[in-house]
PDB file of C-alpha atoms in Angstrom:
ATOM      1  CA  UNK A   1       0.000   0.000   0.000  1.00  0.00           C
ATOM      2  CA  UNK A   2       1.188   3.708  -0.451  1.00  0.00           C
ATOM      3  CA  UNK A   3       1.150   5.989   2.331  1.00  0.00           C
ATOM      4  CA  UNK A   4       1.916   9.878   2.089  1.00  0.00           C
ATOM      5  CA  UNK A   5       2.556  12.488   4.125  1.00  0.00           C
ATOM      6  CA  UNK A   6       5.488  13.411   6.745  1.00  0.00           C
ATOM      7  CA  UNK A   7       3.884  11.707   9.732  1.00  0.00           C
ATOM      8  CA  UNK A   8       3.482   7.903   8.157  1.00  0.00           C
ATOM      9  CA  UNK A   9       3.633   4.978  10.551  1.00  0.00           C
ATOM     10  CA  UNK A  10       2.511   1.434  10.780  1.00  0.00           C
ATOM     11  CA  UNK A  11       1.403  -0.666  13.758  1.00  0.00           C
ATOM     12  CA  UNK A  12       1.980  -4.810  13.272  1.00  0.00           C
ATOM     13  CA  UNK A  13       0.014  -6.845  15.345  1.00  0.00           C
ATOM     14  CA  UNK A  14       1.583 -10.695  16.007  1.00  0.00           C
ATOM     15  CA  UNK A  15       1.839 -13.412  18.047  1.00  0.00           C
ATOM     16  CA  UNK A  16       5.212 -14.436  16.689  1.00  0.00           C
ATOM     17  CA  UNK A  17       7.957 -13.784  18.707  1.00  0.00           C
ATOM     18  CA  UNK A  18      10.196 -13.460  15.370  1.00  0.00           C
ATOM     19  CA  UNK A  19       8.908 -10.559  12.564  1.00  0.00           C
ATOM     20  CA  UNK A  20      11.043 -10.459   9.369  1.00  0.00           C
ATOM     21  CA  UNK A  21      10.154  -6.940   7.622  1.00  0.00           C
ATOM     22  CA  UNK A  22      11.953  -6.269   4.155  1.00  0.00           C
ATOM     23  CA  UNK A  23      10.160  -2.743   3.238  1.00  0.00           C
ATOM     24  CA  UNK A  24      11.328  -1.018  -0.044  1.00  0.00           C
ATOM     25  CA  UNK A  25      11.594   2.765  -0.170  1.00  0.00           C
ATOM     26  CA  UNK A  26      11.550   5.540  -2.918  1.00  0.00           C
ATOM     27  CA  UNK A  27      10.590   9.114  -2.436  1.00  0.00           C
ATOM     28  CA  UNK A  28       9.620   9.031  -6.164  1.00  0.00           C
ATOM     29  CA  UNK A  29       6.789   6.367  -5.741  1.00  0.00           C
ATOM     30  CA  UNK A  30       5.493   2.872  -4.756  1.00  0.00           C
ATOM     31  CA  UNK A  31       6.889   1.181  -7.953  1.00  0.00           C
ATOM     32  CA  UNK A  32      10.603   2.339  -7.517  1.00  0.00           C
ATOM     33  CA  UNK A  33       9.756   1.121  -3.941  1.00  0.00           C
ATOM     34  CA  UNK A  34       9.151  -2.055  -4.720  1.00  0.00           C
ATOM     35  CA  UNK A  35      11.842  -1.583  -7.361  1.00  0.00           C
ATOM     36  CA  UNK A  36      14.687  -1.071  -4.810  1.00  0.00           C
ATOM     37  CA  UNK A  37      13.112  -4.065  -2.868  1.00  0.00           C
ATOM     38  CA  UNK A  38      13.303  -6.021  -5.597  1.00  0.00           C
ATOM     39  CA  UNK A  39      16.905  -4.759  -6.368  1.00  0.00           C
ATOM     40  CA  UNK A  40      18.264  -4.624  -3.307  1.00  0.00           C
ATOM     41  CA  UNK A  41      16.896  -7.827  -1.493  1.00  0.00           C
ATOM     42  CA  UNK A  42      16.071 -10.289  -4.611  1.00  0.00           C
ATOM     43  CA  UNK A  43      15.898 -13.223  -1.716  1.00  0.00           C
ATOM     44  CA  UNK A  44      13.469 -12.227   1.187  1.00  0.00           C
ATOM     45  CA  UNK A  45      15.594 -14.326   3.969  1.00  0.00           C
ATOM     46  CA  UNK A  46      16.758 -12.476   6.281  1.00  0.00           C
ATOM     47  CA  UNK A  47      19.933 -14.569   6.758  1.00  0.00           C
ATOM     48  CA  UNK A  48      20.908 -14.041   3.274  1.00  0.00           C
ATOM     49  CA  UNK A  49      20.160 -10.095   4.231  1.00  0.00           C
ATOM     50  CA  UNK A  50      22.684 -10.370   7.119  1.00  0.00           C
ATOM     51  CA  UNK A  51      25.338 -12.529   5.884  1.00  0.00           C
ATOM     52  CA  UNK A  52      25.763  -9.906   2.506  1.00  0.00           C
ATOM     53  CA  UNK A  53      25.564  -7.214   5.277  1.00  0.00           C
ATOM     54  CA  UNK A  54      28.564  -8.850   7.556  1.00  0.00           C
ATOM     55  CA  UNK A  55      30.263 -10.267   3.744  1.00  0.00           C
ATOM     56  CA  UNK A  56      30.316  -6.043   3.301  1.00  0.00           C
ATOM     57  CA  UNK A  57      30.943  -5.133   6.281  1.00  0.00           C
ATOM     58  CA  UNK A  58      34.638  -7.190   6.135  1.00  0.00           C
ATOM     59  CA  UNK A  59      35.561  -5.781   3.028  1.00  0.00           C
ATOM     60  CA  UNK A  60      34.743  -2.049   4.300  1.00  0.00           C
ATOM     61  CA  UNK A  61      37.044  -2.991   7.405  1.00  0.00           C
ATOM     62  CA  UNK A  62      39.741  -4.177   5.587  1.00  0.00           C
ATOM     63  CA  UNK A  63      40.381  -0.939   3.458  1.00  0.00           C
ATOM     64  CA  UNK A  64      43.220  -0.568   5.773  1.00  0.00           C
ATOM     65  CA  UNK A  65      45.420  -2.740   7.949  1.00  0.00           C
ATOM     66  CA  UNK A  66      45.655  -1.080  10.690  1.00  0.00           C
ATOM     67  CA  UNK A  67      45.849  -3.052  14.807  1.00  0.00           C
ATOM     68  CA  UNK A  68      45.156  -1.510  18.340  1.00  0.00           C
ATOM     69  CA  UNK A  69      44.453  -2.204  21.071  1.00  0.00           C
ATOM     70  CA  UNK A  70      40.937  -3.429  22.116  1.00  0.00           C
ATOM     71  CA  UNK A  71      39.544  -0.127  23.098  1.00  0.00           C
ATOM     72  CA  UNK A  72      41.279   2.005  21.100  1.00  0.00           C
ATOM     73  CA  UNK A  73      40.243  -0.447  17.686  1.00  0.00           C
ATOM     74  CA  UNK A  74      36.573  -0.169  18.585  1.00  0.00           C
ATOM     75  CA  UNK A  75      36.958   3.663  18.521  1.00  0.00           C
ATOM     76  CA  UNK A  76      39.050   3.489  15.286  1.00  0.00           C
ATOM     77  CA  UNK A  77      36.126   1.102  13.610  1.00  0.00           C
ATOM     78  CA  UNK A  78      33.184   3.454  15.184  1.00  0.00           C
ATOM     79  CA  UNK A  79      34.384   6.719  13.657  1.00  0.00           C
ATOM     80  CA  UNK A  80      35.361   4.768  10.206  1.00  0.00           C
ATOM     81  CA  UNK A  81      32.235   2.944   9.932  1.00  0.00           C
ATOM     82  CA  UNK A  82      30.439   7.081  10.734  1.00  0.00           C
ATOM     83  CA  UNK A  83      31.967   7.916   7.885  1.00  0.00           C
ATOM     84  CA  UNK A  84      30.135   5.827   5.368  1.00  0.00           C
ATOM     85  CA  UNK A  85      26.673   6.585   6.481  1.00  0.00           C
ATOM     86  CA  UNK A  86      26.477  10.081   5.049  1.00  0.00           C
ATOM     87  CA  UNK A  87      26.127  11.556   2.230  1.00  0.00           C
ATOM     88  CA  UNK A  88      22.931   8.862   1.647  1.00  0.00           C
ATOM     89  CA  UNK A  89      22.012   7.738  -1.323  1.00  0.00           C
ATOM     90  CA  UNK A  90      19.221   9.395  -2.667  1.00  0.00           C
ATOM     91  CA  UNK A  91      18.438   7.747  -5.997  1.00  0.00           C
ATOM     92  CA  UNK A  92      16.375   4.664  -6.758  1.00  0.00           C
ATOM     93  CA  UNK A  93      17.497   0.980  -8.414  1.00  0.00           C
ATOM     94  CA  UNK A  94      15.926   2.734 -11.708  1.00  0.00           C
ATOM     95  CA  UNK A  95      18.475   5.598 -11.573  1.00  0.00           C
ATOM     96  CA  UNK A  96      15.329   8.233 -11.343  1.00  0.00           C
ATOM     97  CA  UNK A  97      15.185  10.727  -7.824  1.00  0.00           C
ATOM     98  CA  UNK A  98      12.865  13.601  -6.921  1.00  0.00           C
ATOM     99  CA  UNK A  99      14.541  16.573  -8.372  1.00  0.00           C
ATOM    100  CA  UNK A 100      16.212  19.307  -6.112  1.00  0.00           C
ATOM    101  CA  UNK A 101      13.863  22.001  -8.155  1.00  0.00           C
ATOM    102  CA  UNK A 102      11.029  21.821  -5.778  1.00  0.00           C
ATOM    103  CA  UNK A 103       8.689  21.534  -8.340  1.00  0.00           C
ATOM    104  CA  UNK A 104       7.718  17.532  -7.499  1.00  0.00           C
ATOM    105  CA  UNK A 105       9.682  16.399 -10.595  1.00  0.00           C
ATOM    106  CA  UNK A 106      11.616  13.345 -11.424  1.00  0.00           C
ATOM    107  CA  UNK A 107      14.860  13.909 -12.740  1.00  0.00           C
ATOM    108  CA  UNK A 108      17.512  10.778 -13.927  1.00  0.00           C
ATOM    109  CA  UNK A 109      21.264  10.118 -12.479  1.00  0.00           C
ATOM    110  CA  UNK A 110      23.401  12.540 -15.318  1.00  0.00           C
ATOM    111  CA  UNK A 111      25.324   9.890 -17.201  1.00  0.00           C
ATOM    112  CA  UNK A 112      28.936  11.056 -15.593  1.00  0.00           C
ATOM    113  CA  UNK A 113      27.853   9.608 -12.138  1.00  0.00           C
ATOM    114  CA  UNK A 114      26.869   6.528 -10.455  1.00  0.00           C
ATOM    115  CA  UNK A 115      24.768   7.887  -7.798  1.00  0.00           C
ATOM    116  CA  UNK A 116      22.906  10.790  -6.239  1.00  0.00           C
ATOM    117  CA  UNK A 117      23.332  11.835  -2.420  1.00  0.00           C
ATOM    118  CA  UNK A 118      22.265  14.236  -0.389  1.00  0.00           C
ATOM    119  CA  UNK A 119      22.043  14.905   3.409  1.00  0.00           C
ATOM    120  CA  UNK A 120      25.423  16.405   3.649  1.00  0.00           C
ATOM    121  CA  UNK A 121      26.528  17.904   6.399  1.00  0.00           C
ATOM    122  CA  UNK A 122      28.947  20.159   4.699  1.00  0.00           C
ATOM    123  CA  UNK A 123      29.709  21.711   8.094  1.00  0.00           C
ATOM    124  CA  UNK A 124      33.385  21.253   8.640  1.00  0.00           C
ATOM    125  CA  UNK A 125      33.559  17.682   6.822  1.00  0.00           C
ATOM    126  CA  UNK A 126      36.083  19.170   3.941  1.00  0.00           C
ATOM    127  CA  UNK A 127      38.649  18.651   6.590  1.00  0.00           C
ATOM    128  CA  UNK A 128      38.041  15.277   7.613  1.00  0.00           C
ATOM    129  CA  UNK A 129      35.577  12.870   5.993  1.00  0.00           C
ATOM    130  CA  UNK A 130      36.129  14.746   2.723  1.00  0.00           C
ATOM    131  CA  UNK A 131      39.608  13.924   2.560  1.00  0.00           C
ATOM    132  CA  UNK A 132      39.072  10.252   3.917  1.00  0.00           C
ATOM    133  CA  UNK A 133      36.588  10.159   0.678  1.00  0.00           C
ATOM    134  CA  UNK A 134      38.533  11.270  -1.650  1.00  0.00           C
ATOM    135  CA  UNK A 135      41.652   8.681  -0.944  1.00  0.00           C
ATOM    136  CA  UNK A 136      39.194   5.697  -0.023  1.00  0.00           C
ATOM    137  CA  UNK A 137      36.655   5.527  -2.996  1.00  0.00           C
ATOM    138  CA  UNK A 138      36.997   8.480  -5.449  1.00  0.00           C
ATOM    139  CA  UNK A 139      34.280   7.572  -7.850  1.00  0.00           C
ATOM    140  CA  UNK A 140      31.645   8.388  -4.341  1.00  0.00           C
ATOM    141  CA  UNK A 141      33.908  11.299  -4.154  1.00  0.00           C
ATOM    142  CA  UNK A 142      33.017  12.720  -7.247  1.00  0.00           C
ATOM    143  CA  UNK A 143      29.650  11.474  -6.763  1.00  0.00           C
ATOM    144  CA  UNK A 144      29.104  13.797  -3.789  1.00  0.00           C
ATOM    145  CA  UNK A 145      30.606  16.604  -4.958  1.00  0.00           C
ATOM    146  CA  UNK A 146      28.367  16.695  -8.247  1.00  0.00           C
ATOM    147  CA  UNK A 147      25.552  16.025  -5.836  1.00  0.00           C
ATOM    148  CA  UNK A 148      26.736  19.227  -4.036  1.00  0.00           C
ATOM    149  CA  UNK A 149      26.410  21.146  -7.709  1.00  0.00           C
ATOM    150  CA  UNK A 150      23.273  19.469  -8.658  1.00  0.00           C
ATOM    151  CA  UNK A 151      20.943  20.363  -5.299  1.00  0.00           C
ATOM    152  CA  UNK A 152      22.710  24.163  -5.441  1.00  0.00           C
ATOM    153  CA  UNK A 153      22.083  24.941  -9.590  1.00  0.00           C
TER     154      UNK A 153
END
């Protein structure tokens, strides 16, 4: 079902103590939803979910070898791990996101980038995640900053 409107919510019900949810998302409508459902979970198990989550998870971690000690590793992990959750990405499977004109259009990813993101903080990350971008996957890198162009023309 499609539900509008900045206050949406659902309420389950069960007598199951185990729920498995997969819900699809798209703030350009319920087909791209199920679209990036579709795309993004093609096997609605959630142990397939979680082992392609930990899978990813290893190969983000091992960008860098670099040891400490317990306490100090868990910090080191925290604040990389922070770094990849914003800029989000804010285009669907299909390549199509709400434009940044305000006028309730649908625009397409331009054809010299992979993805659209927005929710940047901008405040004072060009000194640190910035950089940490820009030596640890360029192409988002260049991603962001034409995302940076696109939501300001």
């Amino acid at each position: 079902n499609e539900t509008k409107g900045i206050w949406t919510g659902a309420v389950i019900q069960t007598t199951s103590a185990i729920v498995e949810m997969f819900v699809g998302i798209s703030y350009v409508s319920i087909e791209n939803a199920a679209l990036n459902l579709k795309t993004e979970v093609p096997v609605l198990s959630w142990e397939t979910v979680l082992s392609k989550i930990k899978l990813s998870g290893e190969r983000t971690f091992k960008i860098l070898n670099i040891s400490f000690n317990t306490d100090d590793q868990t910090k080191f992990d925290t604040a990389l791990y922070r770094t990849f959750l914003s800029p989000t990405l804010f285009n669907d499977a299909n390549r199509e996101y709400v434009s940044f004109k305000n006028d309730g259009s649908v625009s397409i990813v331009p054809d010299d980038m992979h993805a659209v993101y927005t929710d940047m903080s901008i405040w004072d990350v060009h000194r640190t995640q910035m950089p940490w971008l820009l030596f640890q996957d360029l192409q988002r890198f260049n991603d962001i900053a034409k995302s940076i162009l696109l939501i300001n023309r």
